[in-house]
CSV table of N, CA, C and O in Angstrom, one decimal:
chain,number,residue,atom,x,y,z
A,124,UNK,N,1.2,-1.1,-0.3
A,124,UNK,CA,0.1,-0.4,0.0
A,124,UNK,C,0.6,1.0,0.0
A,124,UNK,O,0.3,2.4,-0.2
A,125,UNK,N,2.4,1.2,0.4
A,125,UNK,CA,3.1,2.1,1.1
A,125,UNK,C,3.4,2.9,-0.6
A,125,UNK,O,3.6,4.3,-1.1
A,126,UNK,N,3.5,1.9,-1.4
A,126,UNK,CA,4.2,2.0,-2.9
A,126,UNK,C,3.2,3.2,-3.8
A,126,UNK,O,3.2,3.3,-4.3
A,127,UNK,N,1.7,2.5,-3.7
A,127,UNK,CA,0.4,3.2,-4.2
A,127,UNK,C,0.5,4.4,-3.4
A,127,UNK,O,0.3,5.9,-4.4
A,128,UNK,N,0.7,4.7,-2.5
A,128,UNK,CA,0.5,6.1,-2.2
A,128,UNK,C,1.8,7.3,-2.3
A,128,UNK,O,1.3,7.9,-2.9
A,129,UNK,N,2.4,6.2,-1.9
A,129,UNK,CA,4.1,7.2,-3.0
A,129,UNK,C,4.0,7.9,-3.9
A,129,UNK,O,4.6,9.1,-5.0
A,130,UNK,N,3.3,6.9,-4.6
A,130,UNK,CA,3.0,6.8,-6.3
A,130,UNK,C,1.8,7.9,-6.3
A,130,UNK,O,2.0,9.4,-7.4
A,131,UNK,N,1.3,8.2,-5.5
A,131,UNK,CA,0.0,9.0,-5.7
A,131,UNK,C,0.2,10.8,-5.2
A,131,UNK,O,0.2,11.7,-5.6
A,132,UNK,N,1.5,10.6,-3.9
A,132,UNK,CA,2.4,12.2,-3.8
A,132,UNK,C,3.0,12.1,-5.2
A,132,UNK,O,3.0,13.6,-4.8
A,133,UNK,N,4.0,11.3,-5.6
A,133,UNK,CA,4.5,11.6,-6.8
A,133,UNK,C,3.6,12.7,-7.9
A,133,UNK,O,4.3,13.4,-8.4
A,134,UNK,N,2.2,12.0,-7.8
A,134,UNK,CA,2.1,12.5,-9.6
A,134,UNK,C,1.1,14.2,-9.1
A,134,UNK,O,1.3,14.6,-9.5
A,135,UNK,N,0.9,14.1,-7.9
A,135,UNK,CA,0.5,15.3,-6.9
A,135,UNK,C,1.8,16.7,-7.2
A,135,UNK,O,0.4,17.7,-7.5
A,136,UNK,N,2.0,16.1,-6.5
A,136,UNK,CA,3.2,16.8,-6.6
A,136,UNK,C,3.6,18.0,-8.0
A,136,UNK,O,3.9,18.7,-7.6
A,137,UNK,N,4.1,16.6,-8.8
A,137,UNK,CA,4.3,17.4,-10.0
A,137,UNK,C,3.2,17.8,-11.0
A,137,UNK,O,3.4,17.9,-11.9
A,138,UNK,N,2.1,18.3,-10.1
A,138,UNK,CA,0.8,18.4,-11.4
A,138,UNK,C,1.0,20.1,-10.5
A,138,UNK,O,0.5,20.1,-9.6
A,139,UNK,N,-0.2,20.8,-12.0
A,139,UNK,CA,0.1,22.4,-11.4
A,139,UNK,C,-1.3,22.0,-10.1
A,139,UNK,O,-0.9,22.9,-9.0
A,140,UNK,N,-2.7,21.7,-10.2
A,140,UNK,CA,-3.4,21.1,-9.7
A,140,UNK,C,-3.4,20.7,-7.8
A,140,UNK,O,-3.6,21.0,-7.0
A,141,UNK,N,-3.0,19.6,-8.3
A,141,UNK,CA,-2.1,18.9,-7.0
A,141,UNK,C,-1.5,19.9,-6.5
A,141,UNK,O,-1.3,19.2,-5.0
A,142,UNK,N,-0.3,19.6,-6.3
A,142,UNK,CA,0.5,20.4,-5.7
A,142,UNK,C,0.2,21.7,-3.9
A,142,UNK,O,1.1,21.7,-3.5
A,143,UNK,N,-1.1,21.8,-4.9
A,143,UNK,CA,-1.1,22.9,-4.0
A,143,UNK,C,-2.5,22.4,-2.4
A,143,UNK,O,-3.1,22.7,-1.9
A,144,UNK,N,-2.5,21.3,-3.3
A,144,UNK,CA,-3.6,20.4,-2.2
A,144,UNK,C,-3.7,20.2,-0.8
A,144,UNK,O,-2.5,20.0,-0.8
A,145,UNK,N,-4.9,20.4,-0.1
A,145,UNK,CA,-4.7,20.2,0.9
A,145,UNK,C,-4.1,18.9,1.7
A,145,UNK,O,-4.2,17.9,2.7
A,146,UNK,N,-4.7,18.1,0.3
A,146,UNK,CA,-4.4,16.7,0.6
A,146,UNK,C,-3.3,15.8,0.6
A,146,UNK,O,-2.4,15.4,0.9
A,147,UNK,N,-2.4,16.5,-0.6
A,147,UNK,CA,-1.3,15.6,-0.3
A,147,UNK,C,-0.3,16.6,0.7
A,147,UNK,O,0.5,16.0,1.3
A,148,UNK,N,-0.6,17.8,1.7
A,148,UNK,CA,0.0,17.7,2.4
A,148,UNK,C,0.1,17.2,4.1
A,148,UNK,O,0.4,15.8,4.5
A,149,UNK,N,-1.6,16.4,3.8
A,149,UNK,CA,-1.9,15.5,4.4
A,149,UNK,C,-1.7,14.1,3.9
A,149,UNK,O,-1.0,13.4,5.7
A,150,UNK,N,-1.1,13.7,3.4
A,150,UNK,CA,-0.6,12.1,2.6
A,150,UNK,C,1.0,12.6,3.2
A,150,UNK,O,1.5,11.4,3.6
A,151,UNK,N,1.4,13.3,3.0
A,151,UNK,CA,2.7,13.9,3.4
A,151,UNK,C,3.1,13.1,4.4
A,151,UNK,O,4.4,12.5,5.1
A,152,UNK,N,2.4,13.6,5.6
A,152,UNK,CA,2.2,13.8,6.5
A,152,UNK,C,1.6,12.3,7.4
A,152,UNK,O,2.0,12.5,8.2
A,153,UNK,N,1.7,11.9,6.4
A,153,UNK,CA,0.9,10.5,6.8
A,153,UNK,C,-0.3,10.7,7.7
A,153,UNK,O,-0.6,9.5,8.5
A,154,UNK,N,-1.2,12.0,7.3
A,154,UNK,CA,-2.1,11.3,8.3
A,154,UNK,C,-3.3,10.9,7.4
A,154,UNK,O,-3.7,11.0,5.8
A,155,UNK,N,-4.1,10.3,7.9
A,155,UNK,CA,-5.7,9.1,7.3
A,155,UNK,C,-6.9,9.8,6.7
A,155,UNK,O,-7.0,11.2,7.4
A,156,UNK,N,-7.5,9.9,5.5
A,156,UNK,CA,-8.3,10.5,4.8
A,156,UNK,C,-9.3,10.1,5.6
A,156,UNK,O,-9.5,9.2,5.7
A,157,UNK,N,-10.2,11.3,6.1
A,157,UNK,CA,-12.0,10.9,6.1
A,157,UNK,C,-12.2,10.3,4.2
A,157,UNK,O,-11.6,10.4,3.7
A,158,UNK,N,-13.8,10.3,4.3
A,158,UNK,CA,-14.1,9.6,3.6
A,158,UNK,C,-13.9,10.4,2.6
A,158,UNK,O,-14.4,9.9,1.0
A,159,UNK,N,-15.3,11.6,3.1
A,159,UNK,CA,-14.9,12.9,1.8
A,159,UNK,C,-13.7,13.0,1.2
A,159,UNK,O,-13.7,13.4,0.2
A,160,UNK,N,-13.0,12.7,1.9
A,160,UNK,CA,-11.3,13.4,1.4
A,160,UNK,C,-10.9,12.1,0.3
A,160,UNK,O,-10.0,12.4,-0.6
A,161,UNK,N,-11.0,11.0,0.8
A,161,UNK,CA,-11.1,10.4,0.2
A,161,UNK,C,-11.8,9.8,-1.9
A,161,UNK,O,-11.0,10.5,-2.5
A,162,UNK,N,-13.1,10.8,-1.6
A,162,UNK,CA,-13.5,10.9,-2.7
A,162,UNK,C,-12.9,12.3,-3.6
A,162,UNK,O,-12.8,12.6,-4.8
A,163,UNK,N,-12.7,13.0,-2.6
A,163,UNK,CA,-12.3,14.8,-3.2
A,163,UNK,C,-10.9,14.0,-3.5
A,163,UNK,O,-10.7,14.6,-5.0
A,164,UNK,N,-9.8,13.2,-3.5
A,164,UNK,CA,-8.5,13.2,-3.7
A,164,UNK,C,-8.7,12.0,-5.2
A,164,UNK,O,-8.4,12.4,-6.2
A,165,UNK,N,-9.7,11.0,-5.1
A,165,UNK,CA,-10.2,10.4,-6.4
A,165,UNK,C,-10.6,11.5,-7.8
A,165,UNK,O,-10.6,11.1,-8.7
A,166,UNK,N,-11.4,12.5,-7.4
A,166,UNK,CA,-11.6,13.1,-8.7
A,166,UNK,C,-11.0,14.4,-8.7
A,166,UNK,O,-10.5,14.1,-9.9
A,167,UNK,N,-10.3,14.2,-7.9
A,167,UNK,CA,-8.3,15.5,-8.0
A,167,UNK,C,-7.2,14.6,-9.1
A,167,UNK,O,-7.2,14.7,-10.2
A,168,UNK,N,-7.4,12.8,-9.0
A,168,UNK,CA,-6.8,12.7,-9.5
A,168,UNK,C,-6.9,12.3,-11.0
A,168,UNK,O,-6.6,12.0,-12.0
A,169,UNK,N,-8.1,12.2,-10.9
A,169,UNK,CA,-9.2,11.8,-12.1
A,169,UNK,C,-8.9,13.2,-13.3
A,169,UNK,O,-8.9,12.8,-14.8
A,170,UNK,N,-9.0,14.0,-12.7
A,170,UNK,CA,-9.0,15.4,-13.3
A,170,UNK,C,-7.2,15.6,-13.9
A,170,UNK,O,-7.2,16.3,-15.2
A,171,UNK,N,-6.5,15.6,-13.4
A,171,UNK,CA,-4.7,14.9,-13.5
A,171,UNK,C,-4.9,14.4,-14.6
A,171,UNK,O,-3.9,14.5,-15.9
A,172,UNK,N,-5.1,13.1,-14.5
A,172,UNK,CA,-5.4,12.2,-15.2
A,172,UNK,C,-6.0,12.0,-16.5
A,172,UNK,O,-5.9,11.2,-17.9
């Protein structure tokens, strides 16, 4: 699971939209996301990809 988390962090870091995201900051600090934040992350990744 850590492998996928690190991939998501790299994708967000290198994208214009994701680099300023509060979700990226939480992921880097290893803070668990709420269900709503997970949905938001999924939408963010869909927009990036």
